[in-house]
PDB file of C-alpha atoms in Angstrom:
ATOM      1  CA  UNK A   1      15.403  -6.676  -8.831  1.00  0.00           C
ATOM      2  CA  UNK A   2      12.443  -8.518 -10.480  1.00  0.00           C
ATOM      3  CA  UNK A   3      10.116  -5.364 -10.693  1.00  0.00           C
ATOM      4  CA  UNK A   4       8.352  -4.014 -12.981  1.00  0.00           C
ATOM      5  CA  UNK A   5      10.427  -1.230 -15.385  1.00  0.00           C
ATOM      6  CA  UNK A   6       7.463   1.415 -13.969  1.00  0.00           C
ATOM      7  CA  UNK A   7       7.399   0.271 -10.641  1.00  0.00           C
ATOM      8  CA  UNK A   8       7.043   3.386  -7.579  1.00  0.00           C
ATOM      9  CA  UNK A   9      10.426   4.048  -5.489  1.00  0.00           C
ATOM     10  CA  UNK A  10       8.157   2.467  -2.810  1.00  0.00           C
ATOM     11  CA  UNK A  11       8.138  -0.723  -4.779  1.00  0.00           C
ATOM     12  CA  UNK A  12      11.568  -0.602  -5.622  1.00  0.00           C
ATOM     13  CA  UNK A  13      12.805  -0.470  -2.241  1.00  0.00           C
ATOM     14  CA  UNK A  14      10.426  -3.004  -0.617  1.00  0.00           C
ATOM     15  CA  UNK A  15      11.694  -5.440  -3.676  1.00  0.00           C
ATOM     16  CA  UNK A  16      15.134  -4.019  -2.684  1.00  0.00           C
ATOM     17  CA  UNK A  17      14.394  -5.241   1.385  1.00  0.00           C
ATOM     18  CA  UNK A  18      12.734  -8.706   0.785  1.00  0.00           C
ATOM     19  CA  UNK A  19      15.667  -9.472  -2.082  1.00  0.00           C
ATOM     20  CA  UNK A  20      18.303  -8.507   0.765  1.00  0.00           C
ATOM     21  CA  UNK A  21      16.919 -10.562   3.553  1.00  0.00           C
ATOM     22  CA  UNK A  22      17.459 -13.617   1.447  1.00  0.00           C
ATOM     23  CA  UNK A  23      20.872 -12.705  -0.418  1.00  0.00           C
ATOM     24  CA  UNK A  24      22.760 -11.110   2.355  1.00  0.00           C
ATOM     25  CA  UNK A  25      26.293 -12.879   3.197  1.00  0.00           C
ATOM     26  CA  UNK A  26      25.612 -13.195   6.927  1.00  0.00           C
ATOM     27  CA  UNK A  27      22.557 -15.135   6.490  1.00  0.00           C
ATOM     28  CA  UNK A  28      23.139 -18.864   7.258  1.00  0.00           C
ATOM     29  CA  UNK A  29      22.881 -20.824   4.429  1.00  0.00           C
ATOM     30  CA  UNK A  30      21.565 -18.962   2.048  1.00  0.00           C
ATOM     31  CA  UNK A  31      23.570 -15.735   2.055  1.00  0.00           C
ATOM     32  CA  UNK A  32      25.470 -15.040  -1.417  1.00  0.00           C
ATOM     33  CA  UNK A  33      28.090 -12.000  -1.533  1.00  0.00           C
ATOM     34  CA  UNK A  34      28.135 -11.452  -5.389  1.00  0.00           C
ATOM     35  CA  UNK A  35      24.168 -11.598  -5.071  1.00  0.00           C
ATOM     36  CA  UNK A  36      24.380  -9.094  -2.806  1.00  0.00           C
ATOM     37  CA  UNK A  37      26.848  -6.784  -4.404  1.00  0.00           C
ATOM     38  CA  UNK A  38      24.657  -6.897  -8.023  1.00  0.00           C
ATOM     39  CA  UNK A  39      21.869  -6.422  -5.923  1.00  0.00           C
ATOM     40  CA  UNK A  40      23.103  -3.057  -3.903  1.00  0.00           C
ATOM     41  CA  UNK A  41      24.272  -2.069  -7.752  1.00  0.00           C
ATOM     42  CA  UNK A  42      21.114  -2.495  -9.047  1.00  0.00           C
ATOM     43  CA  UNK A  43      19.003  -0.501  -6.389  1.00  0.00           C
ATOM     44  CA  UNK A  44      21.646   2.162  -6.330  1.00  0.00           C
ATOM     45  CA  UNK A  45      20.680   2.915  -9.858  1.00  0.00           C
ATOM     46  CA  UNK A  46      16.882   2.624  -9.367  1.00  0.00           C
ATOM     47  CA  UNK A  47      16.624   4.648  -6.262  1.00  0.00           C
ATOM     48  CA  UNK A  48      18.125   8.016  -8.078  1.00  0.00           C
ATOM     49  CA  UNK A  49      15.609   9.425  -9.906  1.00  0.00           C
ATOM     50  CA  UNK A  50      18.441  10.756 -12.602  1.00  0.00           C
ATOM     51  CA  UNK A  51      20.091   7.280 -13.132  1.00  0.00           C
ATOM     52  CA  UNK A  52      17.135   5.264 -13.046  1.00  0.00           C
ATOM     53  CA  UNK A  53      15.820   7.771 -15.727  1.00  0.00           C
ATOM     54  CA  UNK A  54      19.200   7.286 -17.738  1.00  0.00           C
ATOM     55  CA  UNK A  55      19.063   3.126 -17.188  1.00  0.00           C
ATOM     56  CA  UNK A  56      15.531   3.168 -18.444  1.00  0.00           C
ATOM     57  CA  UNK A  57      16.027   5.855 -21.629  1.00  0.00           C
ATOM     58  CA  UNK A  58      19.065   2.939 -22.375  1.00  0.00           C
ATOM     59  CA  UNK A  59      16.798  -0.396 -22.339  1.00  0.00           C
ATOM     60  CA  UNK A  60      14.802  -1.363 -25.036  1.00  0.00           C
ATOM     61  CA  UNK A  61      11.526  -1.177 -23.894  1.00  0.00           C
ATOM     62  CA  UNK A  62       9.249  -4.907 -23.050  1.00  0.00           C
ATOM     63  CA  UNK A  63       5.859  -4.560 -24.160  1.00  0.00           C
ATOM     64  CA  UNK A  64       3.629  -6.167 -21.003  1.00  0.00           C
ATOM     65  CA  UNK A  65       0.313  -7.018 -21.036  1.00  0.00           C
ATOM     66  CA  UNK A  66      -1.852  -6.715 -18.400  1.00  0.00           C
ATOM     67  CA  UNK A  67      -4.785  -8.986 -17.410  1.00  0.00           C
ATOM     68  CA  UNK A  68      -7.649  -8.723 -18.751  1.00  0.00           C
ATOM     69  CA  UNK A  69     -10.318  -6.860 -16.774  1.00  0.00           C
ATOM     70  CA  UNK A  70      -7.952  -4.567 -14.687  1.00  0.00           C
ATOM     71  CA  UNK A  71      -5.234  -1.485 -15.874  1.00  0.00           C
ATOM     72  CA  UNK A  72      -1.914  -1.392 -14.904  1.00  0.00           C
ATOM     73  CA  UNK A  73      -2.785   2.000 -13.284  1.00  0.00           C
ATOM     74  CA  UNK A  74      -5.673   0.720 -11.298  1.00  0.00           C
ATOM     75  CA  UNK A  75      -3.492  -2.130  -9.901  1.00  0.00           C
ATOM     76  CA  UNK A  76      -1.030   0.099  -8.677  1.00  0.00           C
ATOM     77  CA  UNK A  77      -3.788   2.267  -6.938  1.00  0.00           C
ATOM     78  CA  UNK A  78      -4.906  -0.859  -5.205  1.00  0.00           C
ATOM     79  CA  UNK A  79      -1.635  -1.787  -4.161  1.00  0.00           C
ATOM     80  CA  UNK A  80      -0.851   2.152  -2.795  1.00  0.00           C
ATOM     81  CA  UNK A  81      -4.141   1.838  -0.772  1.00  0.00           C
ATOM     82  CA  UNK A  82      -3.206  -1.851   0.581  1.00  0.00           C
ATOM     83  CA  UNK A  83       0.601  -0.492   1.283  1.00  0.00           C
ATOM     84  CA  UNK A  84      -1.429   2.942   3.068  1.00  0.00           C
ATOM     85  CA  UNK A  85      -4.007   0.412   4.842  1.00  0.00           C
ATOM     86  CA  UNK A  86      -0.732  -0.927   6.724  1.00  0.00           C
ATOM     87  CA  UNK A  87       1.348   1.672   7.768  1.00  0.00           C
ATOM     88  CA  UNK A  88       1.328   1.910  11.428  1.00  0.00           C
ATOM     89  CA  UNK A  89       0.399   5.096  11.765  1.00  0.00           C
ATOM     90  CA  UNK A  90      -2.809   4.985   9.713  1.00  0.00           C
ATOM     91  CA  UNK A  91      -5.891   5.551  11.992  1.00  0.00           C
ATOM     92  CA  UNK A  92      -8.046   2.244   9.834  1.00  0.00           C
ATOM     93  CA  UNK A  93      -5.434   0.186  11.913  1.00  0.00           C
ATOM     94  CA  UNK A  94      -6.858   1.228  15.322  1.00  0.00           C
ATOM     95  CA  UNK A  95      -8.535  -1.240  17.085  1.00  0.00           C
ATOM     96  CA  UNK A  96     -11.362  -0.946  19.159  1.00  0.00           C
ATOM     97  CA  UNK A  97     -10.992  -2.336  22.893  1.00  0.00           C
ATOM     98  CA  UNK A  98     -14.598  -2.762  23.807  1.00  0.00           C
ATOM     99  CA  UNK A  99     -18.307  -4.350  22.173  1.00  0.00           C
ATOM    100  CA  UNK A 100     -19.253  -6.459  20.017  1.00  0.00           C
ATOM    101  CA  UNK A 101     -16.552  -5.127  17.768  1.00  0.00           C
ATOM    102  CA  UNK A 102     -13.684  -5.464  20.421  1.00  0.00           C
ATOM    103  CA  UNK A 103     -10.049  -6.895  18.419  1.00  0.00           C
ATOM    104  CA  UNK A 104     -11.666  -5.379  14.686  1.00  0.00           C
ATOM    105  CA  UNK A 105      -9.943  -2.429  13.663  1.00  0.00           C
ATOM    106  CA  UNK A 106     -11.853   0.628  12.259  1.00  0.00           C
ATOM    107  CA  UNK A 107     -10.917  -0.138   8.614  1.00  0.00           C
ATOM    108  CA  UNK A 108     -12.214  -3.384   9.003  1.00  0.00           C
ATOM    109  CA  UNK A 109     -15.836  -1.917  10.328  1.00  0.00           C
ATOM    110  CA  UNK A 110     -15.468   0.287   7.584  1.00  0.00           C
ATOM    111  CA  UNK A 111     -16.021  -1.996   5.058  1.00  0.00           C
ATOM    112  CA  UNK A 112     -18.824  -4.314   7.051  1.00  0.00           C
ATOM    113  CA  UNK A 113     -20.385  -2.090   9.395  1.00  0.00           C
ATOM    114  CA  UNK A 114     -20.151   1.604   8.298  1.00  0.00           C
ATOM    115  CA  UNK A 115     -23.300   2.289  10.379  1.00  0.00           C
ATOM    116  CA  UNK A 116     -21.976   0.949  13.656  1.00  0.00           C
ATOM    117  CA  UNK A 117     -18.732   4.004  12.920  1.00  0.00           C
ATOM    118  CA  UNK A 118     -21.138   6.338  12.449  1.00  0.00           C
ATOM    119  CA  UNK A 119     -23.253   5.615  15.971  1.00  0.00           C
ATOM    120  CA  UNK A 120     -19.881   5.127  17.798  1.00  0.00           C
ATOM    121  CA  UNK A 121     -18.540   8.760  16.376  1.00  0.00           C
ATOM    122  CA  UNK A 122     -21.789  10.187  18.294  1.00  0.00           C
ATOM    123  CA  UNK A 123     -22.118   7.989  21.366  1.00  0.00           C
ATOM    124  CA  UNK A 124     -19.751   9.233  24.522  1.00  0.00           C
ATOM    125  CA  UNK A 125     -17.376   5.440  24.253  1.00  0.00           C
ATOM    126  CA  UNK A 126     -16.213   6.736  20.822  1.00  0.00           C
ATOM    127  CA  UNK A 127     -14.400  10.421  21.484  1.00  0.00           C
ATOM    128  CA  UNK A 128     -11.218   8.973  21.926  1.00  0.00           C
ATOM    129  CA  UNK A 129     -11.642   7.110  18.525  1.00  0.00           C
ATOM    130  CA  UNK A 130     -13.714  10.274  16.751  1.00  0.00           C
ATOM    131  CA  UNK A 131     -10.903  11.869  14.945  1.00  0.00           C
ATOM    132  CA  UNK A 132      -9.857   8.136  13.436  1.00  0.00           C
ATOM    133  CA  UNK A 133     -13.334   7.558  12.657  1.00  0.00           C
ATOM    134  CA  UNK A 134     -13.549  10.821  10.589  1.00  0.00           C
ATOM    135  CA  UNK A 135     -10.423  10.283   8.534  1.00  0.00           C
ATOM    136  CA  UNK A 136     -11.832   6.459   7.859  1.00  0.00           C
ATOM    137  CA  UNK A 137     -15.199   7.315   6.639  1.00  0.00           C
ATOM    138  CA  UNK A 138     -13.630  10.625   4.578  1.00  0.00           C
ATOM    139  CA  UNK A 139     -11.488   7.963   2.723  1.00  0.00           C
ATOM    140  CA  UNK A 140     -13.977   5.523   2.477  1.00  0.00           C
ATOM    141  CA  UNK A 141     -16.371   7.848   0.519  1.00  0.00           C
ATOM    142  CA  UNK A 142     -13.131   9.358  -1.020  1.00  0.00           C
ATOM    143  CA  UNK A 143     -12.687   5.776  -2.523  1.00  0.00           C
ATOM    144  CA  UNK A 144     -16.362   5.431  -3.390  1.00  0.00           C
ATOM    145  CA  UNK A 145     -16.426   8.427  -5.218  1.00  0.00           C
ATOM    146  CA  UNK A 146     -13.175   7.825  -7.309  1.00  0.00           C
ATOM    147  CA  UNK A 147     -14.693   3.853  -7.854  1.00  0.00           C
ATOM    148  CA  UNK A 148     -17.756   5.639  -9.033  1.00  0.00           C
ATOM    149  CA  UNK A 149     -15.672   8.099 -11.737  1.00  0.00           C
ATOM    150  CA  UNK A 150     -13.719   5.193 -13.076  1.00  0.00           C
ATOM    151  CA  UNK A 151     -17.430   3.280 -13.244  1.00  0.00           C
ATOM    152  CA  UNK A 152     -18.599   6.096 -15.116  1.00  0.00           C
ATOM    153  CA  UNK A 153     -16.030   6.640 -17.654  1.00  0.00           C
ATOM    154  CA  UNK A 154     -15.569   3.125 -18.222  1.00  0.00           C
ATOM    155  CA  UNK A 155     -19.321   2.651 -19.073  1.00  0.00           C
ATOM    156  CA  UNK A 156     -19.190   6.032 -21.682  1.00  0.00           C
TER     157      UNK A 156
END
């Protein structure tokens, strides 16, 4: 399925959904049945905990080396926050309607205008966007302080 041997179910089946857009039969063109039928094998190994445990306890394990200047386990907690960013119901994604911020959405002015979420969660335009703006600045400084841990230990 062309993931990594440690990859999270998430990964799994999002590699599992792009690979069956592309190999399914009734696709035109590019469809390909016995594709499809190793592919449907393959995921219904990896998405049961138990067999995926057996598959991997039978494989010979492939050392991999990651690139220098990031962990494997950091990567994968950037690509959990990027996957959380963009779930639909995740209150970063609302967008504001009105100002000079009107079309950005809150995790955007997050990241380049923390002050302006802070004025708008007082003023009387931003109740209906207060509760959002709480959970965005709580994981904000939730991600500052973890940044600032791994900082620290990586400097002892």
């Amino acid at each position: 399925m062309q993931v990594h041997p440690s990859a999270l179910p998430e990964v799994v089946e999002a590699a599992y959904r792009v690979l069956a857009m592309v190999l399914h039969p009734d696709r035109s063109g590019t469809g390909d049945a016995a594709a499809m039928a190793e592919l449907n094998w393959a995921y219904a190994i990896l998405r049961d905990p138990e067999r995926r445990m057996a598959y991997d306890s039978s494989r010979v394990p492939i050392p991999v080396a990651a690139p220098s200047g990031s962990s494997l386990l950091s990567r994968m907690k950037e690509a959990v926050a990027a996957a959380e960013e963009r779930m639909p119901d995740n209150p970063a994604r609302m967008v504001l309607d009105f100002g000079r911020y009107a079309g950005r959405n809150l995790g955007e002015l997050a990241r380049i205008d923390p002050a302006y979420l802070e004025w708008l969660r007082r003023h009387s335009s931003g109740v209906r966007y207060r509760h959002a703006i709480d959970a965005v600045l709580a994981a904000q400084a939730a991600f500052a302080a973890r940044r600032a841990s791994v900082s620290a230990a990586w400097n002892d």
